[in-house]
XYZ file of C-alpha atoms in Angstrom:
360
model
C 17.605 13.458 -18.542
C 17.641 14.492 -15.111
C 19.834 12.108 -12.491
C 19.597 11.964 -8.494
C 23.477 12.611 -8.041
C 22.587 16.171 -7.121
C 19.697 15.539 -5.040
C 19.290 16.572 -0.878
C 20.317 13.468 1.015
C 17.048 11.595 1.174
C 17.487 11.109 5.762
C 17.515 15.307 5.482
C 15.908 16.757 8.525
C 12.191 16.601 7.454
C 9.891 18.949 9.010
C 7.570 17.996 11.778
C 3.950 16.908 10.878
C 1.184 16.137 13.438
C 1.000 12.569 12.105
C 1.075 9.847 14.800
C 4.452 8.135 14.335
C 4.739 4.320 12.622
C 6.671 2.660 14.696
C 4.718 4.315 18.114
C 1.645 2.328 17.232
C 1.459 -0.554 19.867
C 1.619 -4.324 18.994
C -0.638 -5.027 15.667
C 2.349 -6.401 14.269
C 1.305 -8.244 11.146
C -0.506 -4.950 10.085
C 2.759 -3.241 10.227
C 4.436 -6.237 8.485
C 2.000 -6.696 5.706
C 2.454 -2.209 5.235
C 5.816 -2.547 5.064
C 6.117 -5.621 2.609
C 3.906 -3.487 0.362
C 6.626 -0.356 0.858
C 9.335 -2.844 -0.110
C 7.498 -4.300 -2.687
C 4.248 -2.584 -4.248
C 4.186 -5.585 -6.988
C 2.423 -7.467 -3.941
C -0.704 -5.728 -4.643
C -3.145 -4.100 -2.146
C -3.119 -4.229 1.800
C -6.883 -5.330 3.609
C -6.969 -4.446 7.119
C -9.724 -5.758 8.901
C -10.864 -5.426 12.624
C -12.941 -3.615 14.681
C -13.198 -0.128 14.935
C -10.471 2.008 17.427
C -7.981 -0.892 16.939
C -5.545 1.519 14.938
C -6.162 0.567 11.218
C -6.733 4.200 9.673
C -3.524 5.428 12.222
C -1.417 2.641 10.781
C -2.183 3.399 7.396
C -1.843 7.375 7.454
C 1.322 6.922 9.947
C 3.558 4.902 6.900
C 4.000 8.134 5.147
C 6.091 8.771 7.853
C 8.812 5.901 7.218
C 8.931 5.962 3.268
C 11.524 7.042 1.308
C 11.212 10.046 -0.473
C 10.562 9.981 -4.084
C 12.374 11.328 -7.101
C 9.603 13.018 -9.636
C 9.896 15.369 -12.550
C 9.773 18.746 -10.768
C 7.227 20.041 -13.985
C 4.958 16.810 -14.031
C 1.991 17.565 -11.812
C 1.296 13.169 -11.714
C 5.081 12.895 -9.940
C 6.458 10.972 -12.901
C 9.482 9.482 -12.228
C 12.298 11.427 -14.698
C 14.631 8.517 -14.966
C 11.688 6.156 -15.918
C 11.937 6.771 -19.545
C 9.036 4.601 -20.711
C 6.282 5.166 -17.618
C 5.904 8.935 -17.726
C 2.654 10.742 -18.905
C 2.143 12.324 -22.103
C 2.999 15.514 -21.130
C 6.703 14.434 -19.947
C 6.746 13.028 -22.823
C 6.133 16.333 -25.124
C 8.291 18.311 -22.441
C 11.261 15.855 -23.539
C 10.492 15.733 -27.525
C 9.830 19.628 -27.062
C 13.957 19.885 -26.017
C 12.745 20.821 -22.151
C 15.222 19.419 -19.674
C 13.669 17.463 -16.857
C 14.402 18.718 -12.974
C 14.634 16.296 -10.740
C 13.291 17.158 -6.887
C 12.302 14.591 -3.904
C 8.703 14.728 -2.774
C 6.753 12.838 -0.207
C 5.437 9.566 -0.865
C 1.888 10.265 -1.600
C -0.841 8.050 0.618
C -4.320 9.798 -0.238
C -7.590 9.146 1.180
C -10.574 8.281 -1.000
C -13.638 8.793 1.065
C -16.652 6.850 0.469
C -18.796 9.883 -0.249
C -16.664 10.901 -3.076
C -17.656 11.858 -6.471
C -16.262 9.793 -9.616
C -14.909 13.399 -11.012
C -13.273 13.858 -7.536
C -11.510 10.563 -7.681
C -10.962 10.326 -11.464
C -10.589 13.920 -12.301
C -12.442 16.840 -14.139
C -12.524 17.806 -17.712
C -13.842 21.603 -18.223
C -16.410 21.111 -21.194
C -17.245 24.316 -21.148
C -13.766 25.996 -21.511
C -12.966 23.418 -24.425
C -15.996 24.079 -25.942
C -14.795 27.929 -25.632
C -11.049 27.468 -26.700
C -10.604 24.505 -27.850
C -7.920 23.875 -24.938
C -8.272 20.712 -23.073
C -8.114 21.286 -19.428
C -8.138 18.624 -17.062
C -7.980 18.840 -13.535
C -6.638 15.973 -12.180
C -8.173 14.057 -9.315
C -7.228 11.207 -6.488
C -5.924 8.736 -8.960
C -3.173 11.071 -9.977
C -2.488 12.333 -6.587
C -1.798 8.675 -5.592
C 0.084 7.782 -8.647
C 3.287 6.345 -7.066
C 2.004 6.311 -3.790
C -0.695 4.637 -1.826
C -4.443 4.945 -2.118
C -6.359 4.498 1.387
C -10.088 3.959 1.628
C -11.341 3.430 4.698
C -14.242 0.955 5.344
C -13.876 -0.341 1.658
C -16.486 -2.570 2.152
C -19.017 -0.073 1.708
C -17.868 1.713 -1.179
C -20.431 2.183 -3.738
C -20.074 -0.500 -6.635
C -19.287 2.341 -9.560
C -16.288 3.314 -7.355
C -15.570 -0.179 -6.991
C -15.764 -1.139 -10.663
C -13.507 1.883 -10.937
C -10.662 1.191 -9.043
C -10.695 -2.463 -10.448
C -10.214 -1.286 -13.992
C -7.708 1.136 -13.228
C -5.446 -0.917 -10.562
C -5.429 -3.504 -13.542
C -4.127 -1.308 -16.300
C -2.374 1.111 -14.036
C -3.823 4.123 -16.193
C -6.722 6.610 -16.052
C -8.785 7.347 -18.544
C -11.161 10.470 -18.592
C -13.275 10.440 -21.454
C -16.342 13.060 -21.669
C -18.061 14.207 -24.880
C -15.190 13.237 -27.007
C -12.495 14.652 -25.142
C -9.959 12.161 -23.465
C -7.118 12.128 -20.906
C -5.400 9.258 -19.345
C -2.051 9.518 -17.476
C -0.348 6.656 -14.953
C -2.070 5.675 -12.177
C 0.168 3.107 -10.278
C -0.428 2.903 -6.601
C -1.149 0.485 -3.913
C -4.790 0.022 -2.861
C -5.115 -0.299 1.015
C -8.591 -0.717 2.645
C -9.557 -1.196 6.160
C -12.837 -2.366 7.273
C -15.469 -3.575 9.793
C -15.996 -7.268 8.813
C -19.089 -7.280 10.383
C -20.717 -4.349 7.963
C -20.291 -6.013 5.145
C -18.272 -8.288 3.127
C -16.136 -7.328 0.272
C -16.816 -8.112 -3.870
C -15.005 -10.966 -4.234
C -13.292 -9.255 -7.399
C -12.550 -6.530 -5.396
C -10.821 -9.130 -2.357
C -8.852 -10.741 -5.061
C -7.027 -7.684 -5.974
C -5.485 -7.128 -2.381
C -2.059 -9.383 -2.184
C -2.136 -9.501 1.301
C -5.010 -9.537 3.966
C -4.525 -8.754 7.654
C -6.521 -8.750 10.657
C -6.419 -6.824 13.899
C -7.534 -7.008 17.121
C -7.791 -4.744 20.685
C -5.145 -6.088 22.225
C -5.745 -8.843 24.902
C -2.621 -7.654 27.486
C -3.421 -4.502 30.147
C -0.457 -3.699 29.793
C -0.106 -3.350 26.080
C -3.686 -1.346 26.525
C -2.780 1.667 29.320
C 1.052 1.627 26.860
C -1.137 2.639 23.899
C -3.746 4.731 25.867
C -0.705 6.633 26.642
C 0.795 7.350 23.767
C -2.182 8.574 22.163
C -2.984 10.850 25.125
C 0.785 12.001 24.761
C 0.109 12.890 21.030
C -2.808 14.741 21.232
C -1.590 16.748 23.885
C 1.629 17.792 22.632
C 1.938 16.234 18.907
C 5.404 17.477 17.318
C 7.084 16.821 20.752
C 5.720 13.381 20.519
C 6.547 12.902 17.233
C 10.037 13.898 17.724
C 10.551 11.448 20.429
C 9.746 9.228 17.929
C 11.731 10.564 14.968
C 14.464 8.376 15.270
C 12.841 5.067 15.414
C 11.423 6.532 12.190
C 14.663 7.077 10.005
C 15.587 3.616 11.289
C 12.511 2.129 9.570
C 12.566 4.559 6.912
C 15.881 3.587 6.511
C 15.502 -0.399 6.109
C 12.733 0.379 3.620
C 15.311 2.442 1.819
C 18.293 -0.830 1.846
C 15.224 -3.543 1.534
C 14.598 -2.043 -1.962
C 17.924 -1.763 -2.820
C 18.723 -5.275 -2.407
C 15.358 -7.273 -3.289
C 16.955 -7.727 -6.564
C 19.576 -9.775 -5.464
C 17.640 -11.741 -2.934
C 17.417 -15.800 -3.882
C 14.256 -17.887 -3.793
C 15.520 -21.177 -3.534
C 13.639 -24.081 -5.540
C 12.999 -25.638 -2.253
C 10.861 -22.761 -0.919
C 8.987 -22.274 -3.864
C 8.251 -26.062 -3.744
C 6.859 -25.951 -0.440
C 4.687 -22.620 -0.686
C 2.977 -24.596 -3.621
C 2.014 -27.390 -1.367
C 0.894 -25.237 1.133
C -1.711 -23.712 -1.791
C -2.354 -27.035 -2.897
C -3.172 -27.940 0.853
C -5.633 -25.256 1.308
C -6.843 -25.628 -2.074
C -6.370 -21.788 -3.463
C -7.227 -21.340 -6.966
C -5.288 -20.124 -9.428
C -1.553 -19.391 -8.746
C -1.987 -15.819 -7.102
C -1.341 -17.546 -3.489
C 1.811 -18.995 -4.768
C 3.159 -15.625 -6.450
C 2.112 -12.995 -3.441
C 3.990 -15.752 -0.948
C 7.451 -15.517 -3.377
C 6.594 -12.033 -3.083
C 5.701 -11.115 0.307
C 8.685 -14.183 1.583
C 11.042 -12.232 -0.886
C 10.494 -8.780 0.158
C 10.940 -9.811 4.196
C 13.910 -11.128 3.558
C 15.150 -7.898 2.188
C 14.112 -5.958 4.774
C 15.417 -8.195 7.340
C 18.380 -8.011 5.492
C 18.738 -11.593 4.527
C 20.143 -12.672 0.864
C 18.427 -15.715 0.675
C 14.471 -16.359 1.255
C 14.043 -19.214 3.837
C 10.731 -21.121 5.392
C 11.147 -18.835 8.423
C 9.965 -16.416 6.001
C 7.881 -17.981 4.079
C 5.891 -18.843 7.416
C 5.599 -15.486 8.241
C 3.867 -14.377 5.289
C 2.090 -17.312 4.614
C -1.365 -16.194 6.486
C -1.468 -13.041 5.357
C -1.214 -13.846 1.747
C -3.333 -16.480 1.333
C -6.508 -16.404 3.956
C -8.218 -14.421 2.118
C -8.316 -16.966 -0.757
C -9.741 -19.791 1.112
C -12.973 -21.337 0.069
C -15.524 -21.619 2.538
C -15.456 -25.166 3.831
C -19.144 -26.093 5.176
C -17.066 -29.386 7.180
C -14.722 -26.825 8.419
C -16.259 -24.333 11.276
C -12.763 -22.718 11.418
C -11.789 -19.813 10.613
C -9.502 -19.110 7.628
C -6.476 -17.617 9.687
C -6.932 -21.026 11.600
C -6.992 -23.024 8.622
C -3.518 -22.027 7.141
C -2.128 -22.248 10.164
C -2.926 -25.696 10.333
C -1.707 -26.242 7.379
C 1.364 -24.373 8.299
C 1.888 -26.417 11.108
C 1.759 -29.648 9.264
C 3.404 -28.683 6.220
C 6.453 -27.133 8.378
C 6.317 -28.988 11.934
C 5.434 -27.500 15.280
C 8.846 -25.159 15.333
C 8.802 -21.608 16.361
C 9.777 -19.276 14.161
């Protein structure tokens, strides 16, 4: 079994990619939040971005690559299993370890893939060659998005208008956290574990409502309001495009920094207490608003838990619970035909009652 004691420092110099930075992307600051909750925590479920178009949702979304940790795979496994994960690797690390095959640990990129809407189901599931099987009897399978976002994120931009096979897709397989490939008796499945993020125009269409229940947390943006905040962002695009790895190395340390706070966030999550008090009040909240189910309740622990963690806290409090609490659960409202407000208004309504007028 392979360990990371011999591994590169994971803050190594990384090289330079023309990727706008994270932390250069101006104001939309629960659309950060809710990314970086999911980093710290992908048991939160999938990220929804909505707002209108040039308000930063797809640069947000490619940009967190930048600020993850590096991740440890099996240098042989072409899904990035995780060697030390003795009971969630594919079949194949599995044979490679009953075979007597050592496993070599490396550090690779956190994968965050784009599924375009145009895509095939081979492209995003993956290929089986019929004909060379047919010819050999060897199974070959070329994998497809699924695996390249196993352990990673899997961004689909304007999600709202992906066709309903795709759809029905990714529901079955963000459930079981496994792909299957079956054609003309031949089958392949290997892990599929990722976090689903989707941005969209709310105005071009809603979402399934199976599909809107499997995102944890829903966020929405807007063009930002302040001049100022406008000619700072104008700006720094104009300053990327013209020179992008200078501009990105400005930026490179404000990067680690985040990168590193993911890094100590997931190391101490574990350890982070939920008083009974807080988890008594984020179920009258739900009960307030009238969720259904107990999903609300569970991405709030969640999202409340994983905050505290990366703000560095050891104990969840209502400060953080009241930071959360919008994106987790207004997208689990009911429409209310006596209530002509919208559902980011509505929680925090009930925020305000549940918790008093104080500022966080």
């Amino acid at each position: 079994m392979a360990t990371r004691a011999d591994l590169p420092h994971p803050e190594a110099p990384r090289p330079v990619h023309a990727r706008f930075p994270f932390t250069a992307i101006v104001g939309q600051d629960e659309m950060k939040a809710a990314l970086l909750i999911a980093a710290v925590d992908p048991g939160i479920g999938g990220v929804l971005v909505q707002g209108h178009r040039g308000t930063g949702k797809s640069t947000a979304v490619r940009a967190l690559a930048g600020v993850l940790p590096p991740l440890v795979v099996d240098a042989a496994c072409r899904y990035g299993c995780d060697p030390t994960a003795n009971g969630a690797r594919c079949d194949e690390c599995h044979a490679r370890e009953h075979a007597g095959a050592r496993a070599r640990a490396r550090r690779a990129p956190v994968p965050v893939v784009d599924l375009p809407l145009g895509a095939t189901e081979d492209r995003v599931v993956g290929a089986l060659d019929l004909e060379r099987a047919l010819r050999t009897g060897e199974k070959a399978y070329e994998p497809g998005l699924l695996a390249r976002a196993h352990r990673g994120f899997l961004y689909v931009d304007e999600v709202n208008l992906l066709e309903d096979h795709l759809v029905d897709l990714l529901l079955d397989v963000s459930q079981s956290g496994e792909n299957v490939v079956e054609r003309e008796g031949l089958s392949v499945r290997h892990p599929a574990r990722f976090v689903l993020v989707g941005s969209g125009n709310p105005e071009e269409g809603d979402l399934r409502p199976q599909l809107l229940d499997r995102f944890g947390v829903s966020v929405e943006v807007t063009t930002p309001a302040d001049p100022d905040a406008r000619v700072e962002a104008v700006l720094r695009r104009d300053a990327f495009d013209r020179d992008p790895e200078g501009f990105a190395r400005q930026w490179a340390r404000a990067e680690a920094t985040v990168r590193r706070r993911v890094t100590d966030a997931r190391s101490r999550i574990g350890a982070v207490a939920v008083p009974h008090a807080v988890l008594r009040r984020g179920a009258e909240l739900c009960a307030r608003l009238g969720t259904d189910g107990v999903r609300g309740e569970l991405t709030l622990l969640r999202a409340a838990r994983a905050t505290a963690a990366y703000d560095g806290a050891s104990v969840v409090d209502d400060g953080h619970l009241r930071r959360v609490a919008s994106m987790a659960l207004r997208h689990r409202l009911r429409r209310d035909p006596l209530d002509d407000a919208g559902s980011s208004a509505r929680v925090e309504r009930a925020v305000g009652e549940l918790f008093g007028a104080a500022v966080v």
